[in-house]
Amino acid sequence: DTAVSQTPKYLVTQMGNDKSIKCEQNLGHDTMYWYKQDSKKFLKIMFSYNNKELIINETVPNRFSPKSPDKAHLNLHINSLELGDSAVYFCASSPGQGTYEQYFGPGTRLTVT
Amino acid sequence: RKEVEQDPGPFNVPEGATVAFNCTYSNSASQSFFWYRQDCRKEPKLLMSVYSSGNEDGRFTAQLNRASQYISLLIRDSKLSDSATYLCVVNRDSQAGTALIFGKGTTLSVSS
């Protein structure tokens, strides 16, 4: 059973389009995250949610809108895609806020052309 | 200064070698430290937590020096399967919550 799953795995789209990435965890964790890993492999936190509530927003452009319908799901919607949005987006979860181990999904490789 | 800085690498070592990675962090209030491993085109996975007194897990030893804000990872008797990128991770607490801050990673390549 996959602990943290993301769909789609690959996403190729044109500038200006709107796209969504979905994430689900079956670990019963309270906290979920979105990270962006750019072409230089730098992994940077974007958002964290705890029990469906936004906890951290790391000055991400408001074209990015996370949504957590329940604590097992955290989706990421991106409006008006730009070339610089091309990256691998990882979802992660942890039992709670704080310094628990984080379990990552397999990543979604987004390419904007 | 970056929040977490690591040796740039890559480290290319033969099987059986001992290799050490270093990491420094800028936030003296950080309390939790980890090493994660990321294989090529895969997600990061926790390798080990780093405790104040230092800790060992098989061939892997992690050390923490709070005074110098320095973390290290030592890998003994390197295996081909150790080839990966090793990410130094430190917590950052704020009023908003706790985030894990990842270093850029150090790439290790073990050859036969």
PDB file of C-alpha atoms in Angstrom:
ATOM      1  CA  ASP A   1       0.000   0.000   0.000  1.00  0.00           C
ATOM      2  CA  THR A   2       1.362   3.388  -0.974  1.00  0.00           C
ATOM      3  CA  ALA A   3       1.640   5.625   2.075  1.00  0.00           C
ATOM      4  CA  VAL A   4       1.701   8.992   0.292  1.00  0.00           C
ATOM      5  CA  SER A   5       0.494   9.078  -3.291  1.00  0.00           C
ATOM      6  CA  GLN A   6       0.432  11.892  -5.825  1.00  0.00           C
ATOM      7  CA  THR A   7      -1.241  12.271  -9.172  1.00  0.00           C
ATOM      8  CA  PRO A   8      -0.225  12.845 -11.813  1.00  0.00           C
ATOM      9  CA  LYS A   9       3.375  11.681 -11.820  1.00  0.00           C
ATOM     10  CA  TYR A  10       4.209  13.767 -14.876  1.00  0.00           C
ATOM     11  CA  LEU A  11       2.550  16.927 -16.094  1.00  0.00           C
ATOM     12  CA  VAL A  12       3.508  18.788 -19.268  1.00  0.00           C
ATOM     13  CA  THR A  13       1.575  21.936 -20.017  1.00  0.00           C
ATOM     14  CA  GLN A  14       1.853  25.317 -21.658  1.00  0.00           C
ATOM     15  CA  MET A  15       2.412  28.690 -20.073  1.00  0.00           C
ATOM     16  CA  GLY A  16      -0.752  30.350 -18.918  1.00  0.00           C
ATOM     17  CA  ASN A  17      -2.646  27.129 -18.225  1.00  0.00           C
ATOM     18  CA  ASP A  18      -4.118  26.127 -14.860  1.00  0.00           C
ATOM     19  CA  LYS A  19      -3.330  22.726 -13.412  1.00  0.00           C
ATOM     20  CA  SER A  20      -3.860  20.720 -10.225  1.00  0.00           C
ATOM     21  CA  ILE A  21      -1.825  18.096  -8.424  1.00  0.00           C
ATOM     22  CA  LYS A  22      -3.485  15.763  -5.939  1.00  0.00           C
ATOM     23  CA  CYS A  23      -2.006  14.170  -2.847  1.00  0.00           C
ATOM     24  CA  GLU A  24      -3.391  11.532  -0.519  1.00  0.00           C
ATOM     25  CA  GLN A  25      -1.888   9.875   2.528  1.00  0.00           C
ATOM     26  CA  ASN A  26      -3.198   6.735   4.233  1.00  0.00           C
ATOM     27  CA  LEU A  27      -0.970   6.980   7.307  1.00  0.00           C
ATOM     28  CA  GLY A  28      -3.504   8.745   9.495  1.00  0.00           C
ATOM     29  CA  HIS A  29      -1.190  11.741   9.810  1.00  0.00           C
ATOM     30  CA  ASP A  30      -2.434  15.157  10.857  1.00  0.00           C
ATOM     31  CA  THR A  31       0.057  17.290   8.955  1.00  0.00           C
ATOM     32  CA  MET A  32       0.693  17.538   5.242  1.00  0.00           C
ATOM     33  CA  TYR A  33       3.120  19.587   3.179  1.00  0.00           C
ATOM     34  CA  TRP A  34       3.964  20.702  -0.310  1.00  0.00           C
ATOM     35  CA  TYR A  35       7.598  21.104  -1.359  1.00  0.00           C
ATOM     36  CA  LYS A  36       9.146  22.311  -4.600  1.00  0.00           C
ATOM     37  CA  GLN A  37      12.435  20.891  -5.867  1.00  0.00           C
ATOM     38  CA  ASP A  38      13.903  22.999  -8.640  1.00  0.00           C
ATOM     39  CA  SER A  39      16.402  22.120 -11.339  1.00  0.00           C
ATOM     40  CA  LYS A  40      19.261  22.727  -8.904  1.00  0.00           C
ATOM     41  CA  LYS A  41      17.730  20.052  -6.658  1.00  0.00           C
ATOM     42  CA  PHE A  42      16.989  22.520  -3.873  1.00  0.00           C
ATOM     43  CA  LEU A  43      13.998  21.218  -1.872  1.00  0.00           C
ATOM     44  CA  LYS A  44      11.975  24.087  -0.452  1.00  0.00           C
ATOM     45  CA  ILE A  45       8.840  24.003   1.649  1.00  0.00           C
ATOM     46  CA  MET A  46       5.832  25.791   0.166  1.00  0.00           C
ATOM     47  CA  PHE A  47       2.922  25.054   2.484  1.00  0.00           C
ATOM     48  CA  SER A  48       1.999  23.008   5.499  1.00  0.00           C
ATOM     49  CA  TYR A  49      -1.456  22.081   6.719  1.00  0.00           C
ATOM     50  CA  ASN A  50      -2.435  20.658  10.071  1.00  0.00           C
ATOM     51  CA  ASN A  51      -5.858  19.074  10.343  1.00  0.00           C
ATOM     52  CA  LYS A  52      -7.012  20.845   7.179  1.00  0.00           C
ATOM     53  CA  GLU A  53      -5.818  24.247   8.364  1.00  0.00           C
ATOM     54  CA  LEU A  54      -3.056  26.225   6.669  1.00  0.00           C
ATOM     55  CA  ILE A  55      -0.119  26.580   9.043  1.00  0.00           C
ATOM     56  CA  ILE A  56       2.790  27.678   6.889  1.00  0.00           C
ATOM     57  CA  ASN A  57       2.832  29.628   3.641  1.00  0.00           C
ATOM     58  CA  GLU A  58       6.403  30.287   2.613  1.00  0.00           C
ATOM     59  CA  THR A  59       5.773  33.456   0.579  1.00  0.00           C
ATOM     60  CA  VAL A  60       4.607  31.443  -2.370  1.00  0.00           C
ATOM     61  CA  PRO A  61       2.971  33.443  -5.213  1.00  0.00           C
ATOM     62  CA  ASN A  62      -0.787  33.477  -4.844  1.00  0.00           C
ATOM     63  CA  ARG A  63      -1.074  31.676  -8.175  1.00  0.00           C
ATOM     64  CA  PHE A  64      -0.490  28.619  -6.003  1.00  0.00           C
ATOM     65  CA  SER A  65      -3.513  27.635  -3.946  1.00  0.00           C
ATOM     66  CA  PRO A  66      -3.474  24.569  -1.732  1.00  0.00           C
ATOM     67  CA  LYS A  67      -6.710  22.954  -0.619  1.00  0.00           C
ATOM     68  CA  SER A  68      -7.236  20.333   2.045  1.00  0.00           C
ATOM     69  CA  PRO A  69     -10.733  18.814   1.854  1.00  0.00           C
ATOM     70  CA  ASP A  70      -9.888  16.470   4.732  1.00  0.00           C
ATOM     71  CA  LYS A  71      -6.746  15.636   6.654  1.00  0.00           C
ATOM     72  CA  ALA A  72      -5.844  12.781   4.301  1.00  0.00           C
ATOM     73  CA  HIS A  73      -5.780  14.979   1.208  1.00  0.00           C
ATOM     74  CA  LEU A  74      -3.852  18.064   0.206  1.00  0.00           C
ATOM     75  CA  ASN A  75      -4.193  19.291  -3.354  1.00  0.00           C
ATOM     76  CA  LEU A  76      -2.244  22.026  -5.101  1.00  0.00           C
ATOM     77  CA  HIS A  77      -3.804  24.194  -7.785  1.00  0.00           C
ATOM     78  CA  ILE A  78      -1.597  26.424  -9.892  1.00  0.00           C
ATOM     79  CA  ASN A  79      -3.032  29.240 -11.995  1.00  0.00           C
ATOM     80  CA  SER A  80      -1.413  30.933 -14.978  1.00  0.00           C
ATOM     81  CA  LEU A  81       1.582  28.618 -15.120  1.00  0.00           C
ATOM     82  CA  GLU A  82       4.974  30.166 -15.814  1.00  0.00           C
ATOM     83  CA  LEU A  83       8.212  28.649 -17.129  1.00  0.00           C
ATOM     84  CA  GLY A  84       9.762  29.064 -13.674  1.00  0.00           C
ATOM     85  CA  ASP A  85       7.132  26.766 -12.184  1.00  0.00           C
ATOM     86  CA  SER A  86       8.826  23.804 -13.872  1.00  0.00           C
ATOM     87  CA  ALA A  87      10.044  21.610 -11.034  1.00  0.00           C
ATOM     88  CA  VAL A  88       9.286  18.447  -9.098  1.00  0.00           C
ATOM     89  CA  TYR A  89       6.553  18.984  -6.520  1.00  0.00           C
ATOM     90  CA  PHE A  90       6.586  16.664  -3.525  1.00  0.00           C
ATOM     91  CA  CYS A  91       3.784  16.120  -1.092  1.00  0.00           C
ATOM     92  CA  ALA A  92       4.691  14.890   2.390  1.00  0.00           C
ATOM     93  CA  SER A  93       2.959  14.041   5.642  1.00  0.00           C
ATOM     94  CA  SER A  94       3.934  13.666   9.278  1.00  0.00           C
ATOM     95  CA  PRO A  95       2.092  12.566  12.428  1.00  0.00           C
ATOM     96  CA  GLY A  96       1.884  16.148  13.650  1.00  0.00           C
ATOM     97  CA  GLN A  97       3.493  19.530  13.463  1.00  0.00           C
ATOM     98  CA  GLY A  98       6.987  19.752  14.651  1.00  0.00           C
ATOM     99  CA  THR A  99       9.906  17.583  14.160  1.00  0.00           C
ATOM    100  CA  TYR A 100       8.513  14.239  13.262  1.00  0.00           C
ATOM    101  CA  GLU A 101       9.772  12.197  10.345  1.00  0.00           C
ATOM    102  CA  GLN A 102       8.145  13.330   7.142  1.00  0.00           C
ATOM    103  CA  TYR A 103       7.010  10.778   4.581  1.00  0.00           C
ATOM    104  CA  PHE A 104       7.227  11.954   1.004  1.00  0.00           C
ATOM    105  CA  GLY A 105       5.157  11.071  -2.016  1.00  0.00           C
ATOM    106  CA  PRO A 106       6.886  10.048  -5.275  1.00  0.00           C
ATOM    107  CA  GLY A 107       6.738  13.574  -6.687  1.00  0.00           C
ATOM    108  CA  THR A 108       5.035  15.216  -9.655  1.00  0.00           C
ATOM    109  CA  ARG A 109       7.370  16.375 -12.392  1.00  0.00           C
ATOM    110  CA  LEU A 110       5.856  19.534 -13.870  1.00  0.00           C
ATOM    111  CA  THR A 111       7.194  20.892 -17.147  1.00  0.00           C
ATOM    112  CA  VAL A 112       5.871  24.196 -18.423  1.00  0.00           C
ATOM    113  CA  THR A 113       6.614  24.934 -22.080  1.00  0.00           C
TER     114      THR A 113
ATOM    115  CA  ARG B   1      23.858  33.124   5.176  1.00  0.00           C
ATOM    116  CA  LYS B   2      21.748  30.177   4.009  1.00  0.00           C
ATOM    117  CA  GLU B   3      19.734  28.403   6.682  1.00  0.00           C
ATOM    118  CA  VAL B   4      21.398  25.053   5.954  1.00  0.00           C
ATOM    119  CA  GLU B   5      24.643  24.705   4.024  1.00  0.00           C
ATOM    120  CA  GLN B   6      26.335  21.523   2.912  1.00  0.00           C
ATOM    121  CA  ASP B   7      29.489  20.428   1.152  1.00  0.00           C
ATOM    122  CA  PRO B   8      28.735  20.851  -2.543  1.00  0.00           C
ATOM    123  CA  GLY B   9      30.134  17.472  -3.614  1.00  0.00           C
ATOM    124  CA  PRO B  10      30.039  15.319  -5.595  1.00  0.00           C
ATOM    125  CA  PHE B  11      32.014  12.783  -3.613  1.00  0.00           C
ATOM    126  CA  ASN B  12      33.332   9.940  -5.733  1.00  0.00           C
ATOM    127  CA  VAL B  13      34.695   7.092  -3.607  1.00  0.00           C
ATOM    128  CA  PRO B  14      35.547   3.422  -4.113  1.00  0.00           C
ATOM    129  CA  GLU B  15      33.645   0.674  -2.363  1.00  0.00           C
ATOM    130  CA  GLY B  16      34.841   0.191   1.177  1.00  0.00           C
ATOM    131  CA  ALA B  17      35.902   3.801   1.648  1.00  0.00           C
ATOM    132  CA  THR B  18      34.928   5.980   4.580  1.00  0.00           C
ATOM    133  CA  VAL B  19      33.349   9.291   3.650  1.00  0.00           C
ATOM    134  CA  ALA B  20      32.199  12.236   5.751  1.00  0.00           C
ATOM    135  CA  PHE B  21      29.702  14.950   4.948  1.00  0.00           C
ATOM    136  CA  ASN B  22      29.448  18.258   6.755  1.00  0.00           C
ATOM    137  CA  CYS B  23      26.590  20.647   7.253  1.00  0.00           C
ATOM    138  CA  THR B  24      26.218  23.988   9.025  1.00  0.00           C
ATOM    139  CA  TYR B  25      23.014  25.712  10.055  1.00  0.00           C
ATOM    140  CA  SER B  26      22.335  29.339  10.844  1.00  0.00           C
ATOM    141  CA  ASN B  27      19.493  29.224  13.382  1.00  0.00           C
ATOM    142  CA  SER B  28      20.901  28.671  16.851  1.00  0.00           C
ATOM    143  CA  ALA B  29      17.375  27.981  18.129  1.00  0.00           C
ATOM    144  CA  SER B  30      17.030  24.837  15.996  1.00  0.00           C
ATOM    145  CA  GLN B  31      16.425  21.766  18.100  1.00  0.00           C
ATOM    146  CA  SER B  32      15.950  18.916  15.662  1.00  0.00           C
ATOM    147  CA  PHE B  33      18.321  17.614  13.068  1.00  0.00           C
ATOM    148  CA  PHE B  34      18.123  14.885  10.482  1.00  0.00           C
ATOM    149  CA  TRP B  35      19.859  13.320   7.546  1.00  0.00           C
ATOM    150  CA  TYR B  36      17.633  12.355   4.628  1.00  0.00           C
ATOM    151  CA  ARG B  37      18.654  10.351   1.600  1.00  0.00           C
ATOM    152  CA  GLN B  38      17.371  10.998  -1.912  1.00  0.00           C
ATOM    153  CA  ASP B  39      18.015   8.579  -4.753  1.00  0.00           C
ATOM    154  CA  CYS B  40      18.035   9.862  -8.312  1.00  0.00           C
ATOM    155  CA  ARG B  41      14.521  10.860  -9.430  1.00  0.00           C
ATOM    156  CA  LYS B  42      13.017   9.575  -6.181  1.00  0.00           C
ATOM    157  CA  GLU B  43      11.569  11.121  -3.069  1.00  0.00           C
ATOM    158  CA  PRO B  44      13.645  11.933   0.027  1.00  0.00           C
ATOM    159  CA  LYS B  45      13.566   9.390   2.833  1.00  0.00           C
ATOM    160  CA  LEU B  46      14.714   9.715   6.417  1.00  0.00           C
ATOM    161  CA  LEU B  47      18.133   8.166   6.946  1.00  0.00           C
ATOM    162  CA  MET B  48      18.572   9.038  10.597  1.00  0.00           C
ATOM    163  CA  SER B  49      17.867  11.626  13.244  1.00  0.00           C
ATOM    164  CA  VAL B  50      20.826  13.381  14.819  1.00  0.00           C
ATOM    165  CA  TYR B  51      21.022  13.506  18.590  1.00  0.00           C
ATOM    166  CA  SER B  52      23.111  15.784  20.782  1.00  0.00           C
ATOM    167  CA  SER B  53      25.303  12.962  22.009  1.00  0.00           C
ATOM    168  CA  GLY B  54      25.881  11.610  18.525  1.00  0.00           C
ATOM    169  CA  ASN B  55      24.341   8.405  17.282  1.00  0.00           C
ATOM    170  CA  GLU B  56      25.159   5.448  15.139  1.00  0.00           C
ATOM    171  CA  ASP B  57      23.080   3.234  12.904  1.00  0.00           C
ATOM    172  CA  GLY B  58      25.136   0.430  11.457  1.00  0.00           C
ATOM    173  CA  ARG B  59      27.728   1.966   9.138  1.00  0.00           C
ATOM    174  CA  PHE B  60      26.320   5.456   9.592  1.00  0.00           C
ATOM    175  CA  THR B  61      27.335   7.847  12.369  1.00  0.00           C
ATOM    176  CA  ALA B  62      25.837  11.289  12.895  1.00  0.00           C
ATOM    177  CA  GLN B  63      27.362  13.989  15.084  1.00  0.00           C
ATOM    178  CA  LEU B  64      26.038  17.338  16.255  1.00  0.00           C
ATOM    179  CA  ASN B  65      28.058  20.267  17.549  1.00  0.00           C
ATOM    180  CA  ARG B  66      25.603  22.882  18.807  1.00  0.00           C
ATOM    181  CA  ALA B  67      28.284  25.416  19.693  1.00  0.00           C
ATOM    182  CA  SER B  68      29.569  25.441  16.118  1.00  0.00           C
ATOM    183  CA  GLN B  69      26.129  24.782  14.615  1.00  0.00           C
ATOM    184  CA  TYR B  70      27.614  21.912  12.699  1.00  0.00           C
ATOM    185  CA  ILE B  71      26.295  18.464  11.800  1.00  0.00           C
ATOM    186  CA  SER B  72      28.192  15.609  10.227  1.00  0.00           C
ATOM    187  CA  LEU B  73      27.472  12.237   8.715  1.00  0.00           C
ATOM    188  CA  LEU B  74      30.105   9.528   8.477  1.00  0.00           C
ATOM    189  CA  ILE B  75      29.627   6.496   6.266  1.00  0.00           C
ATOM    190  CA  ARG B  76      31.999   3.613   6.824  1.00  0.00           C
ATOM    191  CA  ASP B  77      32.663   0.749   4.423  1.00  0.00           C
ATOM    192  CA  SER B  78      30.766   2.413   1.565  1.00  0.00           C
ATOM    193  CA  LYS B  79      28.576   0.210  -0.598  1.00  0.00           C
ATOM    194  CA  LEU B  80      27.478   0.744  -4.187  1.00  0.00           C
ATOM    195  CA  SER B  81      23.947   1.110  -2.830  1.00  0.00           C
ATOM    196  CA  ASP B  82      25.005   4.137  -0.771  1.00  0.00           C
ATOM    197  CA  SER B  83      25.194   6.191  -3.983  1.00  0.00           C
ATOM    198  CA  ALA B  84      22.600   8.925  -3.494  1.00  0.00           C
ATOM    199  CA  THR B  85      22.213  12.536  -2.437  1.00  0.00           C
ATOM    200  CA  TYR B  86      22.355  13.156   1.307  1.00  0.00           C
ATOM    201  CA  LEU B  87      20.275  16.024   2.628  1.00  0.00           C
ATOM    202  CA  CYS B  88      20.979  17.774   5.903  1.00  0.00           C
ATOM    203  CA  VAL B  89      17.721  18.893   7.537  1.00  0.00           C
ATOM    204  CA  VAL B  90      17.092  21.285  10.415  1.00  0.00           C
ATOM    205  CA  ASN B  91      13.874  22.507  12.014  1.00  0.00           C
ATOM    206  CA  ARG B  92      12.772  26.126  12.034  1.00  0.00           C
ATOM    207  CA  ASP B  93      10.118  27.129  14.536  1.00  0.00           C
ATOM    208  CA  SER B  94       8.054  30.249  14.101  1.00  0.00           C
ATOM    209  CA  GLN B  95       4.746  31.590  15.320  1.00  0.00           C
ATOM    210  CA  ALA B  96       3.202  30.024  12.246  1.00  0.00           C
ATOM    211  CA  GLY B  97       4.493  26.560  12.975  1.00  0.00           C
ATOM    212  CA  THR B  98       7.451  24.302  12.468  1.00  0.00           C
ATOM    213  CA  ALA B  99       9.091  23.736   9.115  1.00  0.00           C
ATOM    214  CA  LEU B 100      11.903  21.420   8.125  1.00  0.00           C
ATOM    215  CA  ILE B 101      14.592  23.225   6.172  1.00  0.00           C
ATOM    216  CA  PHE B 102      16.571  21.111   3.734  1.00  0.00           C
ATOM    217  CA  GLY B 103      20.110  21.703   2.604  1.00  0.00           C
ATOM    218  CA  LYS B 104      20.915  21.426  -1.083  1.00  0.00           C
ATOM    219  CA  GLY B 105      22.374  18.003  -0.566  1.00  0.00           C
ATOM    220  CA  THR B 106      25.698  16.314  -1.163  1.00  0.00           C
ATOM    221  CA  THR B 107      25.929  13.728  -3.889  1.00  0.00           C
ATOM    222  CA  LEU B 108      27.815  10.527  -3.199  1.00  0.00           C
ATOM    223  CA  SER B 109      28.876   8.149  -5.920  1.00  0.00           C
ATOM    224  CA  VAL B 110      30.403   4.828  -4.842  1.00  0.00           C
ATOM    225  CA  SER B 111      32.171   2.851  -7.525  1.00  0.00           C
ATOM    226  CA  SER B 112      33.467  -0.731  -7.682  1.00  0.00           C
TER     227      SER B 112
END
